[in-house]
Coordinates of C-alpha atoms and ligand atoms in Angstrom, one line a residue:
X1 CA 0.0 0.0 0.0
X2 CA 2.1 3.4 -1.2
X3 CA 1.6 5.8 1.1
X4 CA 2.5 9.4 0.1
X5 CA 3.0 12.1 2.6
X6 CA 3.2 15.7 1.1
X7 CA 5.2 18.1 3.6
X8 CA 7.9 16.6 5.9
X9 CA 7.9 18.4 8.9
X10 CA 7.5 17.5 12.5
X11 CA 4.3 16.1 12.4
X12 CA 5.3 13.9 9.2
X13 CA 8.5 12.5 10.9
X14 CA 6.3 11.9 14.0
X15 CA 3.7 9.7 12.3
X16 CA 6.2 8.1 9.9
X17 CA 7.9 7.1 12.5
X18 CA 5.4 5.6 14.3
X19 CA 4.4 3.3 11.3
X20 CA 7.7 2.3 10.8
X21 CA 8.3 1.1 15.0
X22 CA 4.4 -0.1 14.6
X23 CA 6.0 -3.2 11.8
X24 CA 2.4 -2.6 10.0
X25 CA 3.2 -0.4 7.4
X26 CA 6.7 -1.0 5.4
X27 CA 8.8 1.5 5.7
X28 CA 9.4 1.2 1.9
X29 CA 5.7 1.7 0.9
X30 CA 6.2 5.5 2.7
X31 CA 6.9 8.1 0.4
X32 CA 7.4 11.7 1.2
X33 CA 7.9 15.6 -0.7
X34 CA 8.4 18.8 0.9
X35 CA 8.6 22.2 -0.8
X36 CA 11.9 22.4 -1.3
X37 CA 14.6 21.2 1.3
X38 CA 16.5 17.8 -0.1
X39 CA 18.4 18.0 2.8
X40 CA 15.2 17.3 4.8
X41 CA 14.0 14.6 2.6
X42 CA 17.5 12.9 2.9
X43 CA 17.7 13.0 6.5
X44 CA 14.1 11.1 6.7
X45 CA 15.5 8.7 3.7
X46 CA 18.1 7.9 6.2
X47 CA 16.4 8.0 9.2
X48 CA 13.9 5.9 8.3
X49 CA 14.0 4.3 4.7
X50 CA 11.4 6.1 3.3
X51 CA 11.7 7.2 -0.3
X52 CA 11.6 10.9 -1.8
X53 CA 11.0 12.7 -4.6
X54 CA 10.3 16.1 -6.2
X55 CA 8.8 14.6 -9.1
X56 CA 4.9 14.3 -8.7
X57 CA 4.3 11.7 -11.6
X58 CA 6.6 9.2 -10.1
X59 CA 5.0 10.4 -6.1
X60 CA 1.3 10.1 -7.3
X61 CA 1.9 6.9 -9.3
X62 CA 0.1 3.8 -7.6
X63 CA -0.6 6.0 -4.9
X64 CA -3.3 4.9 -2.5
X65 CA -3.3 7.0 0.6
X66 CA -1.9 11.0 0.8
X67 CA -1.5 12.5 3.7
X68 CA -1.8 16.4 4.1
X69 CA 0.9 17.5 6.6
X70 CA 1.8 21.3 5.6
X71 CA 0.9 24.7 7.4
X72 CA -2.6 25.8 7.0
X73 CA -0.9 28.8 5.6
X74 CA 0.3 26.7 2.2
X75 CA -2.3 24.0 2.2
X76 CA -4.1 25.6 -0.8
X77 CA -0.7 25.9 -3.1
X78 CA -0.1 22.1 -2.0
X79 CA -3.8 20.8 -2.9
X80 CA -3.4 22.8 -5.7
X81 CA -0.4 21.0 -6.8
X82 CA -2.0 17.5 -5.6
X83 CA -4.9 18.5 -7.9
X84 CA -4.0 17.3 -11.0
X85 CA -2.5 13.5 -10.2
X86 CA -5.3 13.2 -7.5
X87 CA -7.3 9.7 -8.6
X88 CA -10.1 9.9 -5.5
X89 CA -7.4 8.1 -3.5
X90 CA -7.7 8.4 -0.1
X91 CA -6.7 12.1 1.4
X92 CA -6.0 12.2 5.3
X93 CA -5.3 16.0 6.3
X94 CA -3.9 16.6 9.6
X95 CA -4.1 20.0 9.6
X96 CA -5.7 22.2 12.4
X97 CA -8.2 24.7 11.3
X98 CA -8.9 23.3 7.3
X99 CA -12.2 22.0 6.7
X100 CA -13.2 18.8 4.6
X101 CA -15.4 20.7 2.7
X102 CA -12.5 23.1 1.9
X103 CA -10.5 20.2 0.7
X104 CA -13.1 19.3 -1.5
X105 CA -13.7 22.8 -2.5
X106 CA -10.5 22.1 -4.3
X107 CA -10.0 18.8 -5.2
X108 CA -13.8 18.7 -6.4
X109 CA -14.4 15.3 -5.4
X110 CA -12.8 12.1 -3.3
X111 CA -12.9 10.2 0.4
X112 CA -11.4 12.8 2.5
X113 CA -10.5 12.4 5.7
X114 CA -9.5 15.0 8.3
X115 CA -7.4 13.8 12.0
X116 CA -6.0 15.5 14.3
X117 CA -2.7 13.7 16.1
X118 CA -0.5 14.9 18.5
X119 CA 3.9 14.6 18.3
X120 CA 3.3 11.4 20.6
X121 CA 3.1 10.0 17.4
X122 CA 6.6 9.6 17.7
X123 CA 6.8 6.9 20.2
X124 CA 3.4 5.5 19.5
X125 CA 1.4 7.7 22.0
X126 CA -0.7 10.1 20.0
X127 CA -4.2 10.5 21.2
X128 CA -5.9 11.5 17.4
X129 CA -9.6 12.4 16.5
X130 CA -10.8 11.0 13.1
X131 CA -13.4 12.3 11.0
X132 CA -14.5 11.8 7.5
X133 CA -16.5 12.5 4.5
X134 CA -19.2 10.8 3.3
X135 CA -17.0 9.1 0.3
X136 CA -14.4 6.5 2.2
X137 CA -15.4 3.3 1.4
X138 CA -15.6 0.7 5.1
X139 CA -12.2 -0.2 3.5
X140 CA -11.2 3.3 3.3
X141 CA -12.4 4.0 6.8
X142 CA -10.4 1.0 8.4
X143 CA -7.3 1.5 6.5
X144 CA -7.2 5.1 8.2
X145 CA -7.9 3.6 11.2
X146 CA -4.9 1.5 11.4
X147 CA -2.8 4.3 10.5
X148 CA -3.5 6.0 13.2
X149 CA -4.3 3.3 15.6
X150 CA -0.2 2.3 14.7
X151 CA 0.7 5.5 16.6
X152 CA -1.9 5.5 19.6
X153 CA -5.3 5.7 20.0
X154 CA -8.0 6.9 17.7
X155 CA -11.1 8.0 18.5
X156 CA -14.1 8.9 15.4
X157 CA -15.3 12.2 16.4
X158 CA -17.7 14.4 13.7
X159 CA -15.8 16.9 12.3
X160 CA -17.8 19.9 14.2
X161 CA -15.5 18.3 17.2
X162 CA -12.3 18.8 16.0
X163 CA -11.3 22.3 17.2
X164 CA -11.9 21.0 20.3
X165 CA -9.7 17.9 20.2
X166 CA -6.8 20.5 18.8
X167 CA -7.0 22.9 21.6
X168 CA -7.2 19.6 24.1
X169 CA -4.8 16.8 22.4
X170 CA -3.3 18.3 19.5
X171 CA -1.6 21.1 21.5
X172 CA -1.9 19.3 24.8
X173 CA 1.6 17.8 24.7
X174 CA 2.7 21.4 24.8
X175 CA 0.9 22.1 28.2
X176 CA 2.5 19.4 30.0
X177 CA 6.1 20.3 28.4
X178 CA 5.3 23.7 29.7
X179 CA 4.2 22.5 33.4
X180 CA 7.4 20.1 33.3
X181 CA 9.3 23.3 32.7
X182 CA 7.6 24.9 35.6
X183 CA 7.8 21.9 38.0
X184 CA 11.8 21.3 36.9
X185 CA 12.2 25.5 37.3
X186 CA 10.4 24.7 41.0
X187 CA 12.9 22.2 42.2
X188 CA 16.5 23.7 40.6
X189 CA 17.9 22.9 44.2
X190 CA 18.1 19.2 43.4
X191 CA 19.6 19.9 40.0
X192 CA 19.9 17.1 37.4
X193 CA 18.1 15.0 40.0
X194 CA 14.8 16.8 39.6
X195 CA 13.6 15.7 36.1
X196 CA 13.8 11.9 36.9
X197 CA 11.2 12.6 39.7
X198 CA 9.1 14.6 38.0
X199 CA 9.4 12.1 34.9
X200 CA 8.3 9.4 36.9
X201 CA 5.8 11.0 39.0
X202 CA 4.4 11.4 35.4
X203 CA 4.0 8.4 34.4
X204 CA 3.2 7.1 37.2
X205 CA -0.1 9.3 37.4
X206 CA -0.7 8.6 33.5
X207 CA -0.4 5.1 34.6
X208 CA -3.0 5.0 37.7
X209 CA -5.1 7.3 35.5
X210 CA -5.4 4.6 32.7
X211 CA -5.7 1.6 35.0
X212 CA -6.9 2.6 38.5
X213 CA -10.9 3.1 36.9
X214 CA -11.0 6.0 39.6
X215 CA -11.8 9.6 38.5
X216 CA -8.9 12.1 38.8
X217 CA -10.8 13.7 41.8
X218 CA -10.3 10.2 43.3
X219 CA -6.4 10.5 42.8
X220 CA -6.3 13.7 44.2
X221 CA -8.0 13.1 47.6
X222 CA -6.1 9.8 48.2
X223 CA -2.8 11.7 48.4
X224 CA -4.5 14.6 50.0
X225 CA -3.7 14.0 54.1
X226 CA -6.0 16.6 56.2
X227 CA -3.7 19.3 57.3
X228 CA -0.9 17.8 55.1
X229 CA 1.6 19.0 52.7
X230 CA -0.5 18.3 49.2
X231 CA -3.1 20.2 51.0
X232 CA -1.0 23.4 51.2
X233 CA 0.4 22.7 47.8
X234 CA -3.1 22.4 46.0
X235 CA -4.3 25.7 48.2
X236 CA -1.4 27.7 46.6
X237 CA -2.7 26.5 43.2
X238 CA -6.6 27.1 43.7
X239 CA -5.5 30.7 45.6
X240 CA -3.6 31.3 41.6
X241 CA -7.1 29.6 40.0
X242 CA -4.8 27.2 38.3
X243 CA -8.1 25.1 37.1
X244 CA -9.5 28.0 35.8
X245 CA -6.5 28.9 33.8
X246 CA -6.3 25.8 32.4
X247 CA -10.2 26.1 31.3
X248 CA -8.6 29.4 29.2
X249 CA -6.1 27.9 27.7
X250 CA -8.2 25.2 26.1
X251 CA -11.0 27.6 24.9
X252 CA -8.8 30.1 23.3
X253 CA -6.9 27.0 21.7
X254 CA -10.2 25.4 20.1
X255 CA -11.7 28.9 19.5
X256 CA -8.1 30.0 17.6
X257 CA -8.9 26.9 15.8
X258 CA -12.1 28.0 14.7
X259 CA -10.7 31.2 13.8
X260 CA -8.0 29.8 11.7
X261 CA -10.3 28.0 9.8
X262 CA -12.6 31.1 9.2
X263 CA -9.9 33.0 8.4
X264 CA -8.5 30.7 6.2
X265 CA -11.7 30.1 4.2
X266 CA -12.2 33.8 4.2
X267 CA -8.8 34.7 2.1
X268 CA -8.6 31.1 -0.2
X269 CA -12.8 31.1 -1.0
X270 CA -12.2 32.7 -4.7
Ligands
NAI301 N1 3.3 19.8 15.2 C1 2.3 19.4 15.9 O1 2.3 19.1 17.1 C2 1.0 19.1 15.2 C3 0.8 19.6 13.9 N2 -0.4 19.3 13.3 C4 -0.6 19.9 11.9 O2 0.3 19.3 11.1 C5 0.6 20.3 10.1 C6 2.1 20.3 9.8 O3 2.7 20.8 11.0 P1 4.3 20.6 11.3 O4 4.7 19.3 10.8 O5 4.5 21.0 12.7 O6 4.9 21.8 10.3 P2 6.3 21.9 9.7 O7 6.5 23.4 9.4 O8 7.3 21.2 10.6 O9 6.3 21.1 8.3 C7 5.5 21.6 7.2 C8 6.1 20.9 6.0 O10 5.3 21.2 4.8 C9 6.2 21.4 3.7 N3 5.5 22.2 2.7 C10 5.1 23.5 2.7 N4 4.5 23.9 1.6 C11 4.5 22.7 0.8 C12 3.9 22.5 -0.5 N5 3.3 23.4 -1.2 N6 4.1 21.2 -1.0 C13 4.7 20.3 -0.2 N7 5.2 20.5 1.0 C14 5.1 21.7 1.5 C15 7.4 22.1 4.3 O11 8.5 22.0 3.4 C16 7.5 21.2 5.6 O12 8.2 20.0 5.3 C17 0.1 21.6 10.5 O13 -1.0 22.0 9.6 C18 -0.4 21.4 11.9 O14 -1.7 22.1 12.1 C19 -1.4 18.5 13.8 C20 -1.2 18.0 15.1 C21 0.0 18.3 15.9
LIG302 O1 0.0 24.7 17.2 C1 -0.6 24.2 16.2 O2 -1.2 25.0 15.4 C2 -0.5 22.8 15.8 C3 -1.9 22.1 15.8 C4 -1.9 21.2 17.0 C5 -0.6 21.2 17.5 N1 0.2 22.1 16.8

């Protein structure tokens, strides 16, 4: 099954390789283009055995899934260069903020597919929402499926859902990176020791989370002791409405998705 990725950036390199680790898609089967950085396309060649190429005769031929991975900000140039070798293959975009019905605004027909993954792809530990249009055939549907089900869980959600699983798991890696910063900045005094801790502690929560079948709330008040120090930790937090920040960060994330997909079909609708 040729797979053919056009753009080769982080989000690329994270699901390709996924698939590769995964052993259910050959590495050989992945192809891959960018706009123009062969040094890029090498590095991946390398990396992962993938093949490249500039010429889109030779990408498109035989080709039975694409996957959209450029910036919202070049996706119309890239379907637009798509266009013309596109055979109502399978299209997976995993852009934030572009519609399916834009995609079809411009390819004027085919199963299209829109997911939204997160960089855990990587190790096999994305969390991705799947929607799609009414053209994929089951086979269609299950083949896109097991691409993303080769690097973590997948979840169908309808498409009207999607901002919302950007601003919570597309960006949400980036939230924990940034309260592992915070927590590593919070314990400098124990130097290289502190990241192991806070590593662990982690996973360890992730863990408990995933197998324990008690709520988060659970969690929280079985490590709470009355008059203990979680107690006065968690007070400090509530007194800076840490929850409530939280709650802000997620809302402007899916409504900025929202927006960039208004915007987007604003300036490309001509
Ligand atoms: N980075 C992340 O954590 C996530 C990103 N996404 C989505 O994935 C998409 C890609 O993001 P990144 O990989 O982070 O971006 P990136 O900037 O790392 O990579 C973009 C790639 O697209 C290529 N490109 C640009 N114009 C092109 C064209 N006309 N034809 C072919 N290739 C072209 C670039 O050369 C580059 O290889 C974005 O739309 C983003 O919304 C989705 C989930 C998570
Ligand atoms: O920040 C972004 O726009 C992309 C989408 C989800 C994660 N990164």
């Amino acid at each position: 099954m040729k797979i053919v990725f056009v753009g080769a950036g982080s989000m690329a390199e994270a699901m390709i390789k996924g698939m590769k680790n995964s052993n259910e898609f050959k590495h050989t089967d992945i192809w891959v283009t960018n706009r123009h950085d062969n040094v890029r396309l090498n590095k991946l060649s390398e990396n992962y055995g993938v093949k490249s190429t500039y010429d889109f005769p030779q990408l498109f031929d035989q080709a039975d899934i694409i996957i959209l991975a450029v910036k919202p900000k070049d996706a119309k140039e890239a379907l637009t260069s798509i266009k013309p070798f596109y055979n109502e293959q399978l299209l997976i975009s995993v852009l934030a903020g572009l519609s399916i019905s834009f995609i079809e605004h411009i390819l004027a027909r085919g199963a299209i597919a829109r997911a939204m993954p997160n960089t855990s792809a990587m190790i096999g530990e994305s969390a991705t929402g799947l929607s799609f249009n009414s053209q994929l055939s089951d086979s269609q549907k299950d083949v896109a499926r097991s691409i993303f089900s080769s690097i973590g869980s997948v979840t169908y959600v309808e498409e009207s859902r999607l901002d919302l699983v950007t601003g919570l798991s597309g960006s949400g890696p980036a939230y924990i990176y940034y309260v592992v910063e915070a927590m590593e900045k919070a314990a400098a005094d124990l130097g290289d020791d502190a990241m192991p801790f806070i590593i662990q502690t982690l996973k360890g929560a992730a863990h408990m989370l995933e197998t324990s079948n008690q709520s988060p709330e659970n969690l929280r008040k079985a490590i709470t002791s009355e008059g203990g120090t979680t107690e006065a930790g968690i007070a400090e937090l509530d007194c800076r409405q840490v929850k409530d920040a939280f709650a802000a960060c997620i809302k402007e994330a899916t409504d900025h998705s929202e927006r960039l997909r208004r915007q987007f079909e604003q300036t490309h609708s001509s």
